[in-house]
mmCIF file of C-alpha atoms and ligand atoms in Angstrom:
data_model
loop_
_atom_site.group_PDB
_atom_site.id
_atom_site.type_symbol
_atom_site.label_atom_id
_atom_site.label_comp_id
_atom_site.label_asym_id
_atom_site.label_seq_id
_atom_site.Cartn_x
_atom_site.Cartn_y
_atom_site.Cartn_z
ATOM 1 C CA MET Z 1 214.190 107.854 168.073
ATOM 2 C CA GLU Z 2 213.018 104.225 168.074
ATOM 3 C CA LYS Z 3 212.490 102.631 171.380
ATOM 4 C CA LYS Z 4 213.236 98.988 171.518
ATOM 5 C CA VAL Z 5 210.715 97.672 174.123
ATOM 6 C CA LYS Z 6 211.867 93.965 174.949
ATOM 7 C CA LYS Z 7 208.833 92.031 176.220
ATOM 8 C CA VAL Z 8 210.164 89.697 178.808
ATOM 9 C CA LYS Z 9 207.865 86.603 179.306
ATOM 10 C CA LYS Z 10 208.165 85.169 182.665
ATOM 11 C CA GLU Z 11 208.972 81.403 182.280
ATOM 12 C CA LEU Z 12 206.270 79.537 184.290
ATOM 13 C CA THR Z 13 207.746 76.518 186.091
ATOM 14 C CA VAL Z 14 206.055 73.188 185.548
ATOM 15 C CA ASP Z 15 204.270 73.323 188.919
ATOM 16 C CA GLN Z 16 202.744 76.745 188.083
ATOM 17 C CA LYS Z 17 201.667 75.522 184.783
ATOM 18 C CA ILE Z 18 199.967 72.513 186.489
ATOM 19 C CA ASN Z 19 198.282 74.809 189.161
ATOM 20 C CA ARG Z 20 196.767 77.127 186.409
ATOM 21 C CA ARG Z 21 195.597 74.201 184.406
ATOM 22 C CA ASN Z 22 193.865 72.735 187.516
ATOM 23 C CA PHE Z 23 192.170 76.200 188.347
ATOM 24 C CA ILE Z 24 190.964 76.621 184.574
ATOM 25 C CA SER Z 25 189.672 72.835 184.784
ATOM 26 C CA PHE Z 26 187.996 73.271 187.944
ATOM 27 C CA SER Z 27 186.450 76.725 187.371
ATOM 28 C CA THR Z 28 185.066 75.580 184.189
ATOM 29 C CA PHE Z 29 183.853 72.547 185.654
ATOM 30 C CA PHE Z 30 181.944 74.250 188.375
ATOM 31 C CA ALA Z 31 180.921 77.294 186.015
ATOM 32 C CA ALA Z 32 179.318 74.693 183.368
ATOM 33 C CA GLY Z 33 177.895 72.573 186.499
ATOM 34 C CA GLY Z 34 176.470 75.901 187.897
ATOM 35 C CA ALA Z 35 174.868 76.497 184.476
ATOM 36 C CA ALA Z 36 173.448 73.263 183.866
ATOM 37 C CA TYR Z 37 172.159 73.188 187.546
ATOM 38 C CA GLY Z 38 170.399 76.829 186.886
ATOM 39 C CA GLY Z 39 169.125 75.771 183.459
ATOM 40 C CA TRP Z 40 167.442 72.774 185.063
ATOM 41 C CA ARG Z 41 166.089 74.678 187.716
ATOM 42 C CA TRP Z 42 164.942 77.310 185.166
ATOM 43 C CA LEU Z 43 162.947 74.453 183.029
ATOM 44 C CA TYR Z 44 161.627 72.910 186.140
ATOM 45 C CA LYS Z 45 160.128 75.874 187.729
ATOM 46 C CA SER Z 46 158.709 77.014 184.459
ATOM 47 C CA PRO Z 47 154.988 76.547 183.788
ATOM 48 C CA GLU Z 48 153.785 73.326 182.420
ATOM 49 C CA GLU Z 49 151.802 73.597 178.970
ATOM 50 C CA THR Z 50 148.090 73.536 178.863
ATOM 51 C CA SER Z 51 146.924 69.868 178.090
ATOM 52 C CA GLY Z 52 145.373 69.518 175.060
ATOM 53 C CA ILE Z 53 146.802 67.625 172.128
ATOM 54 C CA THR Z 54 150.111 67.407 173.927
ATOM 55 C CA ALA Z 55 150.447 67.354 177.913
ATOM 56 C CA GLY Z 56 152.665 66.847 180.553
ATOM 57 C CA ALA Z 57 155.572 68.803 179.294
ATOM 58 C CA ARG Z 58 157.393 71.999 180.628
ATOM 59 C CA LYS Z 59 156.239 74.973 177.977
ATOM 60 C CA PRO Z 60 160.058 75.657 177.036
ATOM 61 C CA LEU Z 61 160.774 71.963 176.316
ATOM 62 C CA ARG Z 62 157.413 71.729 174.236
ATOM 63 C CA ARG Z 63 158.702 74.605 172.403
ATOM 64 C CA ALA Z 64 162.244 72.914 171.799
ATOM 65 C CA LEU Z 65 160.551 69.812 170.569
ATOM 66 C CA ASN Z 66 158.499 71.474 168.334
ATOM 67 C CA LYS Z 67 161.423 73.522 167.069
ATOM 68 C CA THR Z 68 163.459 70.437 166.700
ATOM 69 C CA GLU Z 69 160.579 68.729 164.505
ATOM 70 C CA LEU Z 70 160.662 71.569 162.107
ATOM 71 C CA PHE Z 71 164.114 71.576 161.789
ATOM 72 C CA PHE Z 72 164.475 68.042 160.843
ATOM 73 C CA ARG Z 73 161.349 67.847 158.780
ATOM 74 C CA ASN Z 74 163.343 70.690 156.439
ATOM 75 C CA PHE Z 75 166.430 68.853 156.751
ATOM 76 C CA PHE Z 76 165.383 65.358 155.905
ATOM 77 C CA SER Z 77 163.320 65.407 152.657
ATOM 78 C CA ASN Z 78 161.150 62.313 152.275
ATOM 79 C CA ASN Z 79 163.439 61.070 149.839
ATOM 80 C CA HIS Z 80 165.648 60.310 152.788
ATOM 81 C CA LEU Z 81 165.118 56.475 153.444
ATOM 82 C CA VAL Z 82 165.353 54.678 156.414
ATOM 83 C CA LYS Z 83 168.157 51.963 156.164
ATOM 84 C CA THR Z 84 166.976 48.491 155.360
ATOM 85 C CA TYR Z 85 168.686 45.274 155.871
ATOM 86 C CA PRO Z 86 168.613 41.616 154.241
ATOM 87 C CA LYS Z 87 165.977 39.299 155.205
ATOM 88 C CA GLU Z 88 168.256 36.953 157.072
ATOM 89 C CA MET Z 89 168.713 39.807 159.655
ATOM 90 C CA ALA Z 90 165.018 39.898 160.525
ATOM 91 C CA ALA Z 91 164.353 38.830 163.982
ATOM 92 C CA LYS Z 92 162.334 35.315 164.072
ATOM 93 C CA LYS Z 93 160.954 35.986 167.799
ATOM 94 C CA VAL Z 94 159.380 39.555 167.157
ATOM 95 C CA ARG Z 95 159.018 41.227 170.531
ATOM 96 C CA VAL Z 96 155.647 42.188 171.628
ATOM 97 C CA ASN Z 97 155.439 45.347 173.431
ATOM 98 C CA SER Z 98 151.950 46.631 174.620
ATOM 99 C CA ASP Z 99 148.237 45.958 174.024
ATOM 100 C CA ILE Z 100 146.260 49.172 174.768
ATOM 101 C CA GLY Z 101 143.304 49.264 172.504
ATOM 102 C CA ILE Z 102 143.721 45.350 171.384
ATOM 103 C CA ASP Z 103 142.941 43.509 174.581
ATOM 104 C CA ASP Z 104 139.488 42.940 173.924
ATOM 105 C CA LYS Z 105 138.622 38.949 173.950
ATOM 106 C CA ASP Z 106 135.546 39.225 171.625
ATOM 107 C CA PHE Z 107 137.366 40.854 169.095
ATOM 108 C CA ASP Z 108 136.624 39.038 165.673
ATOM 109 C CA PRO Z 109 138.974 39.700 162.770
ATOM 110 C CA ALA Z 110 136.794 38.114 160.343
ATOM 111 C CA SER Z 111 134.265 40.802 160.835
ATOM 112 C CA TRP Z 112 136.709 43.576 160.466
ATOM 113 C CA ALA Z 113 136.604 46.299 158.038
ATOM 114 C CA LEU Z 114 138.666 49.600 158.149
ATOM 115 C CA ALA Z 115 136.543 52.525 158.206
ATOM 116 C CA VAL Z 116 137.889 55.521 156.324
ATOM 117 C CA ARG Z 117 136.351 58.795 157.524
ATOM 118 C CA LYS Z 118 136.160 61.130 154.591
ATOM 119 C CA GLY Z 119 134.657 64.063 156.323
ATOM 120 C CA ASN Z 120 130.871 65.224 156.456
ATOM 121 C CA GLY Z 121 130.079 62.228 158.386
ATOM 122 C CA GLN Z 122 131.168 60.165 155.014
ATOM 123 C CA VAL Z 123 132.561 56.904 155.916
ATOM 124 C CA THR Z 124 134.184 54.159 153.317
ATOM 125 C CA LYS Z 125 134.471 50.580 154.667
ATOM 126 C CA ILE Z 126 137.244 48.534 153.172
ATOM 127 C CA SER Z 127 137.829 44.894 153.652
ATOM 128 C CA ILE Z 128 141.264 43.184 153.944
ATOM 129 C CA ASP Z 129 140.893 41.629 150.867
ATOM 130 C CA GLU Z 130 140.644 44.611 148.988
ATOM 131 C CA ILE Z 131 143.733 45.633 150.782
ATOM 132 C CA LYS Z 132 145.463 42.225 150.138
ATOM 133 C CA ALA Z 133 144.550 42.680 146.270
ATOM 134 C CA LEU Z 134 146.851 45.917 146.012
ATOM 135 C CA PRO Z 135 150.573 45.359 145.266
ATOM 136 C CA LYS Z 136 152.613 43.952 148.277
ATOM 137 C CA THR Z 137 155.652 45.917 149.491
ATOM 138 C CA GLU Z 138 157.918 44.486 152.125
ATOM 139 C CA ILE Z 139 160.420 46.462 154.578
ATOM 140 C CA ILE Z 140 163.387 44.742 156.759
ATOM 141 C CA TYR Z 141 164.444 47.629 159.111
ATOM 142 C CA ASP Z 142 165.341 48.423 162.682
ATOM 143 C CA PHE Z 143 162.234 48.935 164.461
ATOM 144 C CA LYS Z 144 162.727 51.369 167.756
ATOM 145 C CA CYS Z 145 160.703 51.699 170.522
ATOM 146 C CA VAL Z 146 160.888 54.613 172.869
ATOM 147 C CA GLU Z 147 161.651 52.477 175.939
ATOM 148 C CA GLY Z 148 164.872 51.390 174.571
ATOM 149 C CA TRP Z 149 164.836 48.657 172.633
ATOM 150 C CA ASP Z 150 165.043 47.991 168.797
ATOM 151 C CA GLN Z 151 165.025 44.990 166.485
ATOM 152 C CA ILE Z 152 165.222 44.315 163.060
ATOM 153 C CA GLN Z 153 161.943 43.344 161.907
ATOM 154 C CA HIS Z 154 160.423 41.998 158.334
ATOM 155 C CA TRP Z 155 157.027 43.510 157.746
ATOM 156 C CA ALA Z 156 154.755 43.468 154.386
ATOM 157 C CA GLY Z 157 151.408 45.141 153.224
ATOM 158 C CA VAL Z 158 150.394 47.788 151.114
ATOM 159 C CA LYS Z 159 152.362 51.230 150.790
ATOM 160 C CA PHE Z 160 150.190 53.767 152.326
ATOM 161 C CA SER Z 161 150.526 56.150 149.332
ATOM 162 C CA ASP Z 162 149.143 53.168 146.985
ATOM 163 C CA PHE Z 163 146.394 52.509 149.268
ATOM 164 C CA ILE Z 164 145.510 56.486 149.190
ATOM 165 C CA GLU Z 165 145.807 56.630 145.425
ATOM 166 C CA HIS Z 166 143.744 53.252 144.697
ATOM 167 C CA PHE Z 167 140.934 54.418 146.893
ATOM 168 C CA GLY Z 168 140.505 57.698 145.706
ATOM 169 C CA LEU Z 169 141.966 59.414 148.792
ATOM 170 C CA THR Z 170 144.537 61.809 147.280
ATOM 171 C CA ASP Z 171 142.828 64.913 147.878
ATOM 172 C CA HIS Z 172 142.067 64.231 151.451
ATOM 173 C CA ALA Z 173 145.632 63.231 152.160
ATOM 174 C CA LYS Z 174 146.712 66.855 151.005
ATOM 175 C CA MET Z 175 145.285 67.767 154.260
ATOM 176 C CA PRO Z 176 148.431 67.984 156.581
ATOM 177 C CA TYR Z 177 147.607 65.505 159.136
ATOM 178 C CA ILE Z 178 146.165 61.924 159.511
ATOM 179 C CA GLY Z 179 144.728 60.225 162.088
ATOM 180 C CA MET Z 180 144.497 56.338 163.209
ATOM 181 C CA GLU Z 181 142.602 54.516 166.050
ATOM 182 C CA THR Z 182 141.966 51.035 167.127
ATOM 183 C CA PRO Z 183 138.468 49.739 166.555
ATOM 184 C CA ASN Z 184 137.440 50.472 170.227
ATOM 185 C CA GLY Z 185 139.138 53.681 170.105
ATOM 186 C CA GLU Z 186 141.312 53.183 173.075
ATOM 187 C CA TYR Z 187 144.906 53.914 171.542
ATOM 188 C CA TYR Z 188 145.199 56.448 168.892
ATOM 189 C CA ILE Z 189 147.755 58.136 166.946
ATOM 190 C CA GLY Z 190 148.371 61.423 164.751
ATOM 191 C CA LEU Z 191 150.946 61.457 161.975
ATOM 192 C CA GLU Z 192 151.786 64.368 159.652
ATOM 193 C CA ALA Z 193 150.909 63.501 156.118
ATOM 194 C CA GLU Z 194 154.243 63.784 154.787
ATOM 195 C CA SER Z 195 155.267 60.881 157.164
ATOM 196 C CA ALA Z 196 152.217 58.685 156.371
ATOM 197 C CA LEU Z 197 152.937 59.158 152.530
ATOM 198 C CA HIS Z 198 156.612 58.215 153.178
ATOM 199 C CA PRO Z 199 157.587 55.797 150.659
ATOM 200 C CA GLN Z 200 158.521 53.379 153.414
ATOM 201 C CA THR Z 201 155.263 53.539 155.142
ATOM 202 C CA ILE Z 202 153.125 50.661 154.912
ATOM 203 C CA LEU Z 203 149.766 49.404 156.133
ATOM 204 C CA ALA Z 204 150.736 45.954 157.401
ATOM 205 C CA TYR Z 205 149.174 42.257 157.184
ATOM 206 C CA GLU Z 206 152.187 40.228 157.173
ATOM 207 C CA MET Z 207 155.267 39.796 159.470
ATOM 208 C CA ASN Z 208 157.872 37.030 158.491
ATOM 209 C CA ASP Z 209 155.779 36.170 155.314
ATOM 210 C CA GLN Z 210 153.048 34.980 157.654
ATOM 211 C CA PRO Z 211 149.681 36.875 158.394
ATOM 212 C CA ILE Z 212 150.291 39.156 161.345
ATOM 213 C CA SER Z 213 149.225 37.416 164.842
ATOM 214 C CA LEU Z 214 146.419 39.455 166.816
ATOM 215 C CA GLU Z 215 149.014 40.770 169.474
ATOM 216 C CA HIS Z 216 151.369 41.953 166.924
ATOM 217 C CA GLY Z 217 148.084 43.914 165.473
ATOM 218 C CA ALA Z 218 146.005 41.780 163.025
ATOM 219 C CA PRO Z 219 144.501 42.245 160.751
ATOM 220 C CA LEU Z 220 146.326 45.497 159.639
ATOM 221 C CA ARG Z 221 148.701 47.635 161.471
ATOM 222 C CA LEU Z 222 150.776 50.579 160.520
ATOM 223 C CA ILE Z 223 154.412 50.381 160.020
ATOM 224 C CA VAL Z 224 155.857 53.903 159.684
ATOM 225 C CA PRO Z 225 159.676 53.359 159.793
ATOM 226 C CA VAL Z 226 160.463 57.217 160.136
ATOM 227 C CA LYS Z 227 158.861 57.177 163.735
ATOM 228 C CA TYR Z 228 159.181 55.327 167.188
ATOM 229 C CA GLY Z 229 157.155 52.337 167.819
ATOM 230 C CA ILE Z 230 154.307 54.520 169.812
ATOM 231 C CA LYS Z 231 153.341 55.887 166.261
ATOM 232 C CA ASN Z 232 152.876 52.083 164.781
ATOM 233 C CA LEU Z 233 149.509 51.597 165.486
ATOM 234 C CA LYS Z 234 148.408 47.764 165.905
ATOM 235 C CA ARG Z 235 144.798 46.865 164.825
ATOM 236 C CA ILE Z 236 143.785 49.838 162.735
ATOM 237 C CA GLY Z 237 140.137 50.497 162.844
ATOM 238 C CA THR Z 238 139.595 54.085 161.602
ATOM 239 C CA ILE Z 239 141.583 56.313 159.187
ATOM 240 C CA SER Z 240 140.686 60.167 159.267
ATOM 241 C CA PHE Z 241 142.098 63.520 157.628
ATOM 242 C CA SER Z 242 142.641 66.674 159.172
ATOM 243 C CA ASN Z 243 143.761 70.213 159.172
ATOM 244 C CA GLN Z 244 144.561 70.047 162.854
ATOM 245 C CA ARG Z 245 146.667 67.516 164.712
ATOM 246 C CA PRO Z 246 144.608 64.339 165.693
ATOM 247 C CA LYS Z 247 144.587 63.195 169.276
ATOM 248 C CA ASP Z 248 147.563 61.067 170.044
ATOM 249 C CA TYR Z 249 147.618 58.679 173.048
ATOM 250 C CA TRP Z 250 151.328 59.282 174.073
ATOM 251 C CA ALA Z 251 151.355 62.914 173.273
ATOM 252 C CA GLU Z 252 148.606 63.189 175.939
ATOM 253 C CA GLN Z 253 150.962 61.504 178.335
ATOM 254 C CA GLY Z 254 153.874 64.084 177.606
ATOM 255 C CA TYR Z 255 155.716 62.442 174.765
ATOM 256 C CA ASP Z 256 156.781 64.373 171.757
ATOM 257 C CA TYR Z 257 154.020 64.638 169.556
ATOM 258 C CA TYR Z 258 156.252 63.891 166.266
ATOM 259 C CA SER Z 259 158.496 61.133 167.748
ATOM 260 C CA GLY Z 260 160.325 61.005 164.622
ATOM 261 C CA LEU Z 261 163.568 59.292 164.034
HETATM 262 N N1 MTE O 1 147.028 49.417 169.522
HETATM 263 C C1 MTE O 1 148.276 49.492 169.867
HETATM 264 N N2 MTE O 1 149.154 49.848 169.132
HETATM 265 C C2 MTE O 1 150.534 49.842 169.536
HETATM 266 C C3 MTE O 1 150.773 49.678 171.013
HETATM 267 C C4 MTE O 1 149.577 49.431 171.730
HETATM 268 O O1 MTE O 1 149.881 49.641 172.768
HETATM 269 N N3 MTE O 1 148.421 49.559 171.396
HETATM 270 N N4 MTE O 1 152.117 50.136 171.218
HETATM 271 C C5 MTE O 1 153.173 50.843 170.355
HETATM 272 C C6 MTE O 1 154.465 50.728 170.655
HETATM 273 S S1 MTE O 1 154.767 51.537 172.080
HETATM 274 C C7 MTE O 1 155.223 49.740 170.303
HETATM 275 S S2 MTE O 1 156.972 50.067 170.547
HETATM 276 C C8 MTE O 1 154.707 49.175 169.074
HETATM 277 C C9 MTE O 1 155.169 47.552 169.583
HETATM 278 O O2 MTE O 1 154.593 46.698 168.432
HETATM 279 P P1 MTE O 1 154.760 44.973 168.465
HETATM 280 O O3 MTE O 1 154.146 44.789 169.889
HETATM 281 O O4 MTE O 1 154.467 44.454 167.416
HETATM 282 O O5 MTE O 1 156.243 44.803 168.623
HETATM 283 O O6 MTE O 1 153.495 48.941 168.816
HETATM 284 C C10 MTE O 1 152.831 50.412 169.081
HETATM 285 N N5 MTE O 1 151.240 50.022 168.479
HETATM 286 MO MO1 MO O 2 157.133 51.490 172.364
#
C-alpha cells in the first residue's frame, strides 16, 4: 500500500521573512566580525620574527608574505611584462621621494665608478662611459611607491641583462640573489636574480631624455618595474651576487622582502 504523504510547507508571512533575513544577516555579521577580531588577536599575540634579513613582522605574517611571493613568482613568469605607456603620458615633474644614502654633500659624480663584486674579493670597476656605450633601452611605466603614490615615468639606460652579458657576469648572475648598495653603504637592496634579469629592468642614467639629476640617483640608478619603489636603488655604488638574500634596508624595517608588483 502506498502511503501518500503530503508535505505541507508553511508559508511564511512577509514580516516573518524579513525577520528571518535580519537574523541571518546580523548573526553572519557578528560571527564574521568575531572571527576577524579573533584572527587579529591571534596575529597580534603571535611571536615576532627573529631580526635578521627581515625584521619587525609577526611570524605568521612573514610566512604568508613569503608564500605569496612564491605563488606569484610561479604564476607570473618573466615573460609577463609590466604595462608601458606612450611618452606623452610621462610626468614632466618627477616626484622625489627619499634620499637615504645619497645626501652627502661631497659626493662627486665625476669620480664615480660602479664596483662589481665578483666574489673572492675580486672587484671590477666600471665607468659611466662604458655603461653608456652599451645599447640604450627606454621604459615608460607606472612607478609605484609603497607609501601610496604612483606616477608614469620615463627612464632610459642599459638593460641589466645586457650589462651582465657584456661584462662577462653571466655565471655570477646564475646565483639566486643580487645585492646593490649606495657608494656610502647607507641604502641597500636585495633582489632575486629573476627580477634583476627581467627584460624591463634597467640601470638608468637618463630621465625624460636628460641625464638623471643627483636627487633621482645620478649617475646610475636601478629601475626595476616589477618591484615597488623601495627596490629601485638610487646612486648604485656596488653590485654583488649571492646565494643568500642580501641585506635590504626596508626589509630590516619590516617591509616585505620581495615587494613585488
Ligand atoms: N639611495 C636611495 N635609493 C632609493 C631611496 C632612498 O631613500 N635612497 N628611496 C626609494 C624609494 S622608497 C622610492 S619610492 C624611490 C623614489 O625615487 P625618486 O625619488 O626618483 O622618485 O627611490 C628608491 N630608491
Ligand atoms: Mo617608496
